[in-house]
Amino acid sequence: GAAAPGADEAPSARARAVASKTWRRRDAPRVATPEAFVMDPSRREVERERACVVGERVVRVSAVCQEGCYPHKEYHVNQDCYVVAERQELAYADGGGVHACGEASHGRGVCGELLLGVFDGHGKRGEDCAQIASGYFTGTLIGETSETEALDASYARAFEKVNEEVCEIMGEDASFSGSTAITALFDADGTVRVGNVGDSRCVVGIRVANDELPLNRHTKTWNVLDLTHDQTCFRADERARMKAQAESPMMFATIGMVLGETPSHEEFGDGEPGSDDEYCDDPPRVFMSGYRFPGCAFTRSIGDTVGKALGVSATPEMSTHDLNASPATQCVVIASDGVFEFMSSGETMAIAERHYLEGGEGASERAAEEIVQAAYTRWQEQDERADDVTAIVAFIYPSDEVTIHPSNDVVATIQLNDVSKIMGAMTVS
């Protein structure tokens, strides 16, 4: 998404945003409602492949963010945003003191080597919530980080601080609007820290030994591992947490239950990826008791102030993946639920795997484009609309196997409304 303010300039930038109510916004489409249910390549943003040195590895990363199609909604604007930030964008100044490990602080450091993130807005002001969250996340993380505190704590706190920013800036407009937030932070020592608020997903592909077969039926050489667990009202543990944290009377129900069409109960199934529950047409949601709002199917989010009184949380679930303990890890994919609504993690990683094996410059970009295309096609086959779809693909290589050309030192960031050279192949007829 948009460039994040640095730690030193963040307060004034926030003040300006609150006062002026201005932040990055996309232009509305030229036509109020689409004439056909097709993917419009002119409503796409592409992060061209860049090579990032991460400790002893090189990560080649690209992102594709495609606006969805809502034939019955006027002037739909993409509500997905993303972040790709490298080491130079993750530096922070520290006031000195004692390091968390007991050593003296040197007053300067970096949060990590590479930060990847996807923010999926929802509600009437969803794009604004996602734009603010994605725009402030990097700067907020920098501002919360100190050499005298463990990174895990400041990383988790950044999500809560960003939630506060969105709620402050948006005011009442965040009552029923918000955004998911999922980020992966790579450090030089080989740790990937993942923070997740919502139902976007982070998945890794790990090469199996030559004499082994993958544990899923979609990939040929990779085992597929989800680093996140979708935070939806299907999860009994999340429902229990929300009941304990709710400040107002609340209930879990499907829309059919709220309308009196089906009996009320909480036997929703587990909603695990690949299950029939996951793809049901009427998932469980949280409502204020006796009312038909807010109807959040997610259990954690940024914004959504009415939902917050019902236990919807901005505190992320955290996980880590150790590239040293799992040196055969070759890919990390972060994507919005527009990808995973009708595609499994295995199907998604099978696309990435093929492009990784084919190799060549731009492989991660081609993988991201094909994942987005495949997800969009599933929407066309399964629904009367298509959600916004965003995928970040990061291919991981040992540094001694990759040559970084000088042109990689300076890489363009987002190219708005990019029509790629393979536009014809990406367009659905």
PDB file of N, CA, C and O in Angstrom, residues 279-338:
ATOM      1  N   TYR A 279     -16.998 -23.670   3.391  1.00  0.00           N
ATOM      2  CA  TYR A 279     -17.586 -23.140   2.164  1.00  0.00           C
ATOM      3  C   TYR A 279     -19.105 -22.979   2.259  1.00  0.00           C
ATOM      4  O   TYR A 279     -19.773 -22.844   1.243  1.00  0.00           O
ATOM      5  N   CYS A 280     -19.667 -22.972   3.484  1.00  0.00           N
ATOM      6  CA  CYS A 280     -21.112 -22.853   3.620  1.00  0.00           C
ATOM      7  C   CYS A 280     -21.565 -21.451   3.211  1.00  0.00           C
ATOM      8  O   CYS A 280     -20.805 -20.479   3.285  1.00  0.00           O
ATOM      9  N   ASP A 281     -22.820 -21.340   2.768  1.00  0.00           N
ATOM     10  CA  ASP A 281     -23.345 -20.065   2.285  1.00  0.00           C
ATOM     11  C   ASP A 281     -23.748 -19.130   3.423  1.00  0.00           C
ATOM     12  O   ASP A 281     -23.900 -17.924   3.200  1.00  0.00           O
ATOM     13  N   ASP A 282     -23.969 -19.671   4.614  1.00  0.00           N
ATOM     14  CA  ASP A 282     -24.463 -18.864   5.731  1.00  0.00           C
ATOM     15  C   ASP A 282     -23.626 -19.146   6.979  1.00  0.00           C
ATOM     16  O   ASP A 282     -24.043 -19.889   7.877  1.00  0.00           O
ATOM     17  N   PRO A 283     -22.438 -18.552   7.063  1.00  0.00           N
ATOM     18  CA  PRO A 283     -21.542 -18.832   8.191  1.00  0.00           C
ATOM     19  C   PRO A 283     -22.035 -18.169   9.475  1.00  0.00           C
ATOM     20  O   PRO A 283     -22.817 -17.215   9.437  1.00  0.00           O
ATOM     21  N   PRO A 284     -21.555 -18.626  10.628  1.00  0.00           N
ATOM     22  CA  PRO A 284     -21.912 -17.976  11.891  1.00  0.00           C
ATOM     23  C   PRO A 284     -21.294 -16.598  12.001  1.00  0.00           C
ATOM     24  O   PRO A 284     -20.210 -16.340  11.500  1.00  0.00           O
ATOM     25  N   ARG A 285     -22.019 -15.718  12.682  1.00  0.00           N
ATOM     26  CA  ARG A 285     -21.591 -14.338  12.874  1.00  0.00           C
ATOM     27  C   ARG A 285     -21.878 -13.913  14.304  1.00  0.00           C
ATOM     28  O   ARG A 285     -22.633 -14.593  15.018  1.00  0.00           O
ATOM     29  N   VAL A 286     -21.329 -12.781  14.704  1.00  0.00           N
ATOM     30  CA  VAL A 286     -21.618 -12.244  16.029  1.00  0.00           C
ATOM     31  C   VAL A 286     -22.562 -11.048  15.884  1.00  0.00           C
ATOM     32  O   VAL A 286     -22.367 -10.185  15.028  1.00  0.00           O
ATOM     33  N   PHE A 287     -23.615 -11.053  16.686  1.00  0.00           N
ATOM     34  CA  PHE A 287     -24.601  -9.980  16.684  1.00  0.00           C
ATOM     35  C   PHE A 287     -24.782  -9.457  18.101  1.00  0.00           C
ATOM     36  O   PHE A 287     -24.567 -10.180  19.084  1.00  0.00           O
ATOM     37  N   MET A 288     -25.203  -8.212  18.202  1.00  0.00           N
ATOM     38  CA  MET A 288     -25.650  -7.706  19.488  1.00  0.00           C
ATOM     39  C   MET A 288     -26.976  -8.381  19.813  1.00  0.00           C
ATOM     40  O   MET A 288     -27.867  -8.483  18.950  1.00  0.00           O
ATOM     41  N   SER A 289     -27.111  -8.876  21.009  1.00  0.00           N
ATOM     42  CA  SER A 289     -28.297  -9.640  21.382  1.00  0.00           C
ATOM     43  C   SER A 289     -29.568  -8.849  21.104  1.00  0.00           C
ATOM     44  O   SER A 289     -29.694  -7.680  21.504  1.00  0.00           O
ATOM     45  N   GLY A 290     -30.492  -9.486  20.362  1.00  0.00           N
ATOM     46  CA  GLY A 290     -31.760  -8.864  20.050  1.00  0.00           C
ATOM     47  C   GLY A 290     -31.744  -7.965  18.841  1.00  0.00           C
ATOM     48  O   GLY A 290     -32.777  -7.381  18.491  1.00  0.00           O
ATOM     49  N   TYR A 291     -30.581  -7.858  18.179  1.00  0.00           N
ATOM     50  CA  TYR A 291     -30.462  -6.974  17.014  1.00  0.00           C
ATOM     51  C   TYR A 291     -29.883  -7.738  15.822  1.00  0.00           C
ATOM     52  O   TYR A 291     -29.388  -8.857  15.961  1.00  0.00           O
ATOM     53  N   ARG A 292     -29.942  -7.082  14.676  1.00  0.00           N
ATOM     54  CA  ARG A 292     -29.434  -7.699  13.451  1.00  0.00           C
ATOM     55  C   ARG A 292     -28.125  -7.058  12.995  1.00  0.00           C
ATOM     56  O   ARG A 292     -27.827  -6.986  11.797  1.00  0.00           O
ATOM     57  N   PHE A 293     -27.350  -6.589  13.923  1.00  0.00           N
ATOM     58  CA  PHE A 293     -26.051  -6.005  13.594  1.00  0.00           C
ATOM     59  C   PHE A 293     -25.081  -6.368  14.711  1.00  0.00           C
ATOM     60  O   PHE A 293     -25.512  -6.754  15.818  1.00  0.00           O
ATOM     61  N   PRO A 294     -23.751  -6.297  14.529  1.00  0.00           N
ATOM     62  CA  PRO A 294     -23.092  -5.924  13.266  1.00  0.00           C
ATOM     63  C   PRO A 294     -22.943  -7.093  12.281  1.00  0.00           C
ATOM     64  O   PRO A 294     -22.666  -6.893  11.116  1.00  0.00           O
ATOM     65  N   GLY A 295     -23.083  -8.338  12.747  1.00  0.00           N
ATOM     66  CA  GLY A 295     -22.989  -9.483  11.838  1.00  0.00           C
ATOM     67  C   GLY A 295     -21.580  -9.782  11.364  1.00  0.00           C
ATOM     68  O   GLY A 295     -21.379 -10.153  10.195  1.00  0.00           O
ATOM     69  N   CYS A 296     -20.583  -9.644  12.240  1.00  0.00           N
ATOM     70  CA  CYS A 296     -19.189  -9.923  11.871  1.00  0.00           C
ATOM     71  C   CYS A 296     -18.965 -11.430  11.810  1.00  0.00           C
ATOM     72  O   CYS A 296     -19.213 -12.134  12.799  1.00  0.00           O
ATOM     73  N   ALA A 297     -18.494 -11.925  10.684  1.00  0.00           N
ATOM     74  CA  ALA A 297     -18.134 -13.346  10.575  1.00  0.00           C
ATOM     75  C   ALA A 297     -16.728 -13.593  11.102  1.00  0.00           C
ATOM     76  O   ALA A 297     -16.382 -14.726  11.445  1.00  0.00           O
ATOM     77  N   PHE A 298     -15.918 -12.549  11.198  1.00  0.00           N
ATOM     78  CA  PHE A 298     -14.563 -12.632  11.732  1.00  0.00           C
ATOM     79  C   PHE A 298     -14.611 -12.359  13.234  1.00  0.00           C
ATOM     80  O   PHE A 298     -15.572 -11.767  13.748  1.00  0.00           O
ATOM     81  N   THR A 299     -13.578 -12.767  13.940  1.00  0.00           N
ATOM     82  CA  THR A 299     -13.526 -12.565  15.390  1.00  0.00           C
ATOM     83  C   THR A 299     -12.456 -11.563  15.804  1.00  0.00           C
ATOM     84  O   THR A 299     -12.410 -11.182  16.969  1.00  0.00           O
ATOM     85  N   ARG A 300     -11.607 -11.157  14.879  1.00  0.00           N
ATOM     86  CA  ARG A 300     -10.574 -10.160  15.151  1.00  0.00           C
ATOM     87  C   ARG A 300     -10.478  -9.241  13.946  1.00  0.00           C
ATOM     88  O   ARG A 300     -10.591  -9.696  12.798  1.00  0.00           O
ATOM     89  N   SER A 301     -10.242  -7.971  14.201  1.00  0.00           N
ATOM     90  CA  SER A 301     -10.146  -7.019  13.098  1.00  0.00           C
ATOM     91  C   SER A 301      -9.565  -5.703  13.605  1.00  0.00           C
ATOM     92  O   SER A 301      -9.454  -5.463  14.807  1.00  0.00           O
ATOM     93  N   ILE A 302      -9.233  -4.842  12.643  1.00  0.00           N
ATOM     94  CA  ILE A 302      -8.864  -3.454  12.899  1.00  0.00           C
ATOM     95  C   ILE A 302     -10.113  -2.617  12.640  1.00  0.00           C
ATOM     96  O   ILE A 302     -10.781  -2.793  11.620  1.00  0.00           O
ATOM     97  N   GLY A 303     -10.447  -1.695  13.552  1.00  0.00           N
ATOM     98  CA  GLY A 303     -11.666  -0.911  13.392  1.00  0.00           C
ATOM     99  C   GLY A 303     -12.858  -1.624  14.014  1.00  0.00           C
ATOM    100  O   GLY A 303     -12.747  -2.251  15.061  1.00  0.00           O
ATOM    101  N   ASP A 304     -14.031  -1.512  13.357  1.00  0.00           N
ATOM    102  CA  ASP A 304     -15.239  -2.230  13.805  1.00  0.00           C
ATOM    103  C   ASP A 304     -15.527  -1.963  15.279  1.00  0.00           C
ATOM    104  O   ASP A 304     -15.592  -2.875  16.104  1.00  0.00           O
ATOM    105  N   THR A 305     -15.740  -0.700  15.632  1.00  0.00           N
ATOM    106  CA  THR A 305     -15.870  -0.347  17.035  1.00  0.00           C
ATOM    107  C   THR A 305     -17.108  -0.954  17.686  1.00  0.00           C
ATOM    108  O   THR A 305     -17.077  -1.263  18.884  1.00  0.00           O
ATOM    109  N   VAL A 306     -18.193  -1.129  16.949  1.00  0.00           N
ATOM    110  CA  VAL A 306     -19.362  -1.790  17.524  1.00  0.00           C
ATOM    111  C   VAL A 306     -19.036  -3.248  17.821  1.00  0.00           C
ATOM    112  O   VAL A 306     -19.390  -3.777  18.880  1.00  0.00           O
ATOM    113  N   GLY A 307     -18.339  -3.893  16.918  1.00  0.00           N
ATOM    114  CA  GLY A 307     -17.926  -5.274  17.143  1.00  0.00           C
ATOM    115  C   GLY A 307     -16.973  -5.415  18.314  1.00  0.00           C
ATOM    116  O   GLY A 307     -16.980  -6.447  19.010  1.00  0.00           O
ATOM    117  N   LYS A 308     -16.164  -4.392  18.566  1.00  0.00           N
ATOM    118  CA  LYS A 308     -15.217  -4.475  19.682  1.00  0.00           C
ATOM    119  C   LYS A 308     -15.946  -4.653  21.011  1.00  0.00           C
ATOM    120  O   LYS A 308     -15.459  -5.325  21.920  1.00  0.00           O
ATOM    121  N   ALA A 309     -17.128  -4.063  21.163  1.00  0.00           N
ATOM    122  CA  ALA A 309     -17.901  -4.221  22.397  1.00  0.00           C
ATOM    123  C   ALA A 309     -18.450  -5.631  22.546  1.00  0.00           C
ATOM    124  O   ALA A 309     -18.887  -6.021  23.624  1.00  0.00           O
ATOM    125  N   LEU A 310     -18.401  -6.396  21.464  1.00  0.00           N
ATOM    126  CA  LEU A 310     -18.911  -7.769  21.477  1.00  0.00           C
ATOM    127  C   LEU A 310     -17.778  -8.793  21.510  1.00  0.00           C
ATOM    128  O   LEU A 310     -18.014  -9.980  21.307  1.00  0.00           O
ATOM    129  N   GLY A 311     -16.571  -8.341  21.728  1.00  0.00           N
ATOM    130  CA  GLY A 311     -15.442  -9.254  21.843  1.00  0.00           C
ATOM    131  C   GLY A 311     -14.571  -9.366  20.619  1.00  0.00           C
ATOM    132  O   GLY A 311     -13.578 -10.110  20.624  1.00  0.00           O
ATOM    133  N   VAL A 312     -14.911  -8.669  19.519  1.00  0.00           N
ATOM    134  CA  VAL A 312     -14.027  -8.651  18.353  1.00  0.00           C
ATOM    135  C   VAL A 312     -12.746  -7.930  18.768  1.00  0.00           C
ATOM    136  O   VAL A 312     -12.793  -6.822  19.304  1.00  0.00           O
ATOM    137  N   SER A 313     -11.603  -8.539  18.536  1.00  0.00           N
ATOM    138  CA  SER A 313     -10.347  -8.056  19.097  1.00  0.00           C
ATOM    139  C   SER A 313      -9.367  -7.613  18.017  1.00  0.00           C
ATOM    140  O   SER A 313      -9.370  -8.136  16.902  1.00  0.00           O
ATOM    141  N   ALA A 314      -8.527  -6.643  18.372  1.00  0.00           N
ATOM    142  CA  ALA A 314      -7.428  -6.224  17.495  1.00  0.00           C
ATOM    143  C   ALA A 314      -6.107  -6.831  17.925  1.00  0.00           C
ATOM    144  O   ALA A 314      -5.065  -6.531  17.333  1.00  0.00           O
ATOM    145  N   THR A 315      -6.131  -7.670  18.955  1.00  0.00           N
ATOM    146  CA  THR A 315      -4.911  -8.343  19.399  1.00  0.00           C
ATOM    147  C   THR A 315      -4.600  -9.496  18.454  1.00  0.00           C
ATOM    148  O   THR A 315      -5.446 -10.363  18.250  1.00  0.00           O
ATOM    149  N   PRO A 316      -3.420  -9.532  17.863  1.00  0.00           N
ATOM    150  CA  PRO A 316      -3.134 -10.573  16.861  1.00  0.00           C
ATOM    151  C   PRO A 316      -2.815 -11.922  17.484  1.00  0.00           C
ATOM    152  O   PRO A 316      -2.373 -12.009  18.635  1.00  0.00           O
ATOM    153  N   GLU A 317      -3.061 -12.957  16.727  1.00  0.00           N
ATOM    154  CA  GLU A 317      -2.496 -14.264  17.027  1.00  0.00           C
ATOM    155  C   GLU A 317      -1.122 -14.302  16.368  1.00  0.00           C
ATOM    156  O   GLU A 317      -0.985 -13.971  15.188  1.00  0.00           O
ATOM    157  N   MET A 318      -0.104 -14.716  17.131  1.00  0.00           N
ATOM    158  CA  MET A 318       1.264 -14.680  16.658  1.00  0.00           C
ATOM    159  C   MET A 318       1.785 -16.093  16.430  1.00  0.00           C
ATOM    160  O   MET A 318       1.440 -17.037  17.157  1.00  0.00           O
ATOM    161  N   SER A 319       2.619 -16.235  15.427  1.00  0.00           N
ATOM    162  CA  SER A 319       3.293 -17.500  15.172  1.00  0.00           C
ATOM    163  C   SER A 319       4.669 -17.204  14.600  1.00  0.00           C
ATOM    164  O   SER A 319       4.937 -16.090  14.134  1.00  0.00           O
ATOM    165  N   THR A 320       5.543 -18.184  14.644  1.00  0.00           N
ATOM    166  CA  THR A 320       6.881 -18.026  14.075  1.00  0.00           C
ATOM    167  C   THR A 320       7.227 -19.234  13.213  1.00  0.00           C
ATOM    168  O   THR A 320       6.722 -20.341  13.444  1.00  0.00           O
ATOM    169  N   HIS A 321       8.089 -18.985  12.250  1.00  0.00           N
ATOM    170  CA  HIS A 321       8.614 -20.059  11.407  1.00  0.00           C
ATOM    171  C   HIS A 321      10.119 -19.867  11.319  1.00  0.00           C
ATOM    172  O   HIS A 321      10.588 -18.812  10.887  1.00  0.00           O
ATOM    173  N   ASP A 322      10.871 -20.869  11.731  1.00  0.00           N
ATOM    174  CA  ASP A 322      12.329 -20.794  11.789  1.00  0.00           C
ATOM    175  C   ASP A 322      12.914 -21.372  10.500  1.00  0.00           C
ATOM    176  O   ASP A 322      12.851 -22.583  10.259  1.00  0.00           O
ATOM    177  N   LEU A 323      13.484 -20.511   9.684  1.00  0.00           N
ATOM    178  CA  LEU A 323      14.064 -20.956   8.415  1.00  0.00           C
ATOM    179  C   LEU A 323      15.314 -21.800   8.629  1.00  0.00           C
ATOM    180  O   LEU A 323      15.679 -22.601   7.763  1.00  0.00           O
ATOM    181  N   ASN A 324      15.971 -21.649   9.774  1.00  0.00           N
ATOM    182  CA  ASN A 324      17.142 -22.474  10.068  1.00  0.00           C
ATOM    183  C   ASN A 324      16.723 -23.886  10.472  1.00  0.00           C
ATOM    184  O   ASN A 324      17.340 -24.866  10.070  1.00  0.00           O
ATOM    185  N   ALA A 325      15.676 -23.987  11.263  1.00  0.00           N
ATOM    186  CA  ALA A 325      15.165 -25.303  11.653  1.00  0.00           C
ATOM    187  C   ALA A 325      14.452 -25.983  10.496  1.00  0.00           C
ATOM    188  O   ALA A 325      14.345 -27.209  10.465  1.00  0.00           O
ATOM    189  N   SER A 326      13.976 -25.197   9.547  1.00  0.00           N
ATOM    190  CA  SER A 326      13.291 -25.726   8.367  1.00  0.00           C
ATOM    191  C   SER A 326      13.943 -25.134   7.118  1.00  0.00           C
ATOM    192  O   SER A 326      13.341 -24.344   6.384  1.00  0.00           O
ATOM    193  N   PRO A 327      15.201 -25.530   6.838  1.00  0.00           N
ATOM    194  CA  PRO A 327      15.962 -24.884   5.762  1.00  0.00           C
ATOM    195  C   PRO A 327      15.424 -25.173   4.365  1.00  0.00           C
ATOM    196  O   PRO A 327      15.823 -24.505   3.411  1.00  0.00           O
ATOM    197  N   ALA A 328      14.535 -26.145   4.254  1.00  0.00           N
ATOM    198  CA  ALA A 328      13.975 -26.466   2.942  1.00  0.00           C
ATOM    199  C   ALA A 328      12.772 -25.590   2.598  1.00  0.00           C
ATOM    200  O   ALA A 328      12.116 -25.808   1.578  1.00  0.00           O
ATOM    201  N   THR A 329      12.469 -24.601   3.435  1.00  0.00           N
ATOM    202  CA  THR A 329      11.377 -23.669   3.129  1.00  0.00           C
ATOM    203  C   THR A 329      11.743 -22.859   1.895  1.00  0.00           C
ATOM    204  O   THR A 329      12.785 -22.199   1.856  1.00  0.00           O
ATOM    205  N   GLN A 330      10.884 -22.897   0.901  1.00  0.00           N
ATOM    206  CA  GLN A 330      11.183 -22.225  -0.355  1.00  0.00           C
ATOM    207  C   GLN A 330      10.190 -21.129  -0.719  1.00  0.00           C
ATOM    208  O   GLN A 330      10.446 -20.357  -1.640  1.00  0.00           O
ATOM    209  N   CYS A 331       9.089 -21.052   0.000  1.00  0.00           N
ATOM    210  CA  CYS A 331       8.081 -20.066  -0.388  1.00  0.00           C
ATOM    211  C   CYS A 331       7.220 -19.661   0.801  1.00  0.00           C
ATOM    212  O   CYS A 331       6.889 -20.492   1.656  1.00  0.00           O
ATOM    213  N   VAL A 332       6.869 -18.381   0.838  1.00  0.00           N
ATOM    214  CA  VAL A 332       5.868 -17.859   1.766  1.00  0.00           C
ATOM    215  C   VAL A 332       4.834 -17.113   0.928  1.00  0.00           C
ATOM    216  O   VAL A 332       5.186 -16.264   0.105  1.00  0.00           O
ATOM    217  N   VAL A 333       3.571 -17.447   1.124  1.00  0.00           N
ATOM    218  CA  VAL A 333       2.473 -16.747   0.455  1.00  0.00           C
ATOM    219  C   VAL A 333       1.583 -16.120   1.515  1.00  0.00           C
ATOM    220  O   VAL A 333       1.195 -16.779   2.481  1.00  0.00           O
ATOM    221  N   ILE A 334       1.283 -14.840   1.350  1.00  0.00           N
ATOM    222  CA  ILE A 334       0.304 -14.146   2.177  1.00  0.00           C
ATOM    223  C   ILE A 334      -0.790 -13.668   1.238  1.00  0.00           C
ATOM    224  O   ILE A 334      -0.515 -13.035   0.220  1.00  0.00           O
ATOM    225  N   ALA A 335      -2.038 -13.959   1.587  1.00  0.00           N
ATOM    226  CA  ALA A 335      -3.128 -13.604   0.680  1.00  0.00           C
ATOM    227  C   ALA A 335      -4.399 -13.310   1.456  1.00  0.00           C
ATOM    228  O   ALA A 335      -4.610 -13.810   2.565  1.00  0.00           O
ATOM    229  N   SER A 336      -5.248 -12.484   0.859  1.00  0.00           N
ATOM    230  CA  SER A 336      -6.532 -12.156   1.457  1.00  0.00           C
ATOM    231  C   SER A 336      -7.500 -13.316   1.286  1.00  0.00           C
ATOM    232  O   SER A 336      -7.242 -14.263   0.537  1.00  0.00           O
ATOM    233  N   ASP A 337      -8.640 -13.239   1.965  1.00  0.00           N
ATOM    234  CA  ASP A 337      -9.604 -14.336   1.863  1.00  0.00           C
ATOM    235  C   ASP A 337     -10.248 -14.392   0.484  1.00  0.00           C
ATOM    236  O   ASP A 337     -10.930 -15.352   0.154  1.00  0.00           O
ATOM    237  N   GLY A 338     -10.010 -13.357  -0.348  1.00  0.00           N
ATOM    238  CA  GLY A 338     -10.447 -13.444  -1.734  1.00  0.00           C
ATOM    239  C   GLY A 338      -9.788 -14.590  -2.467  1.00  0.00           C
ATOM    240  O   GLY A 338     -10.355 -15.158  -3.403  1.00  0.00           O
TER     241      GLY A 338
END
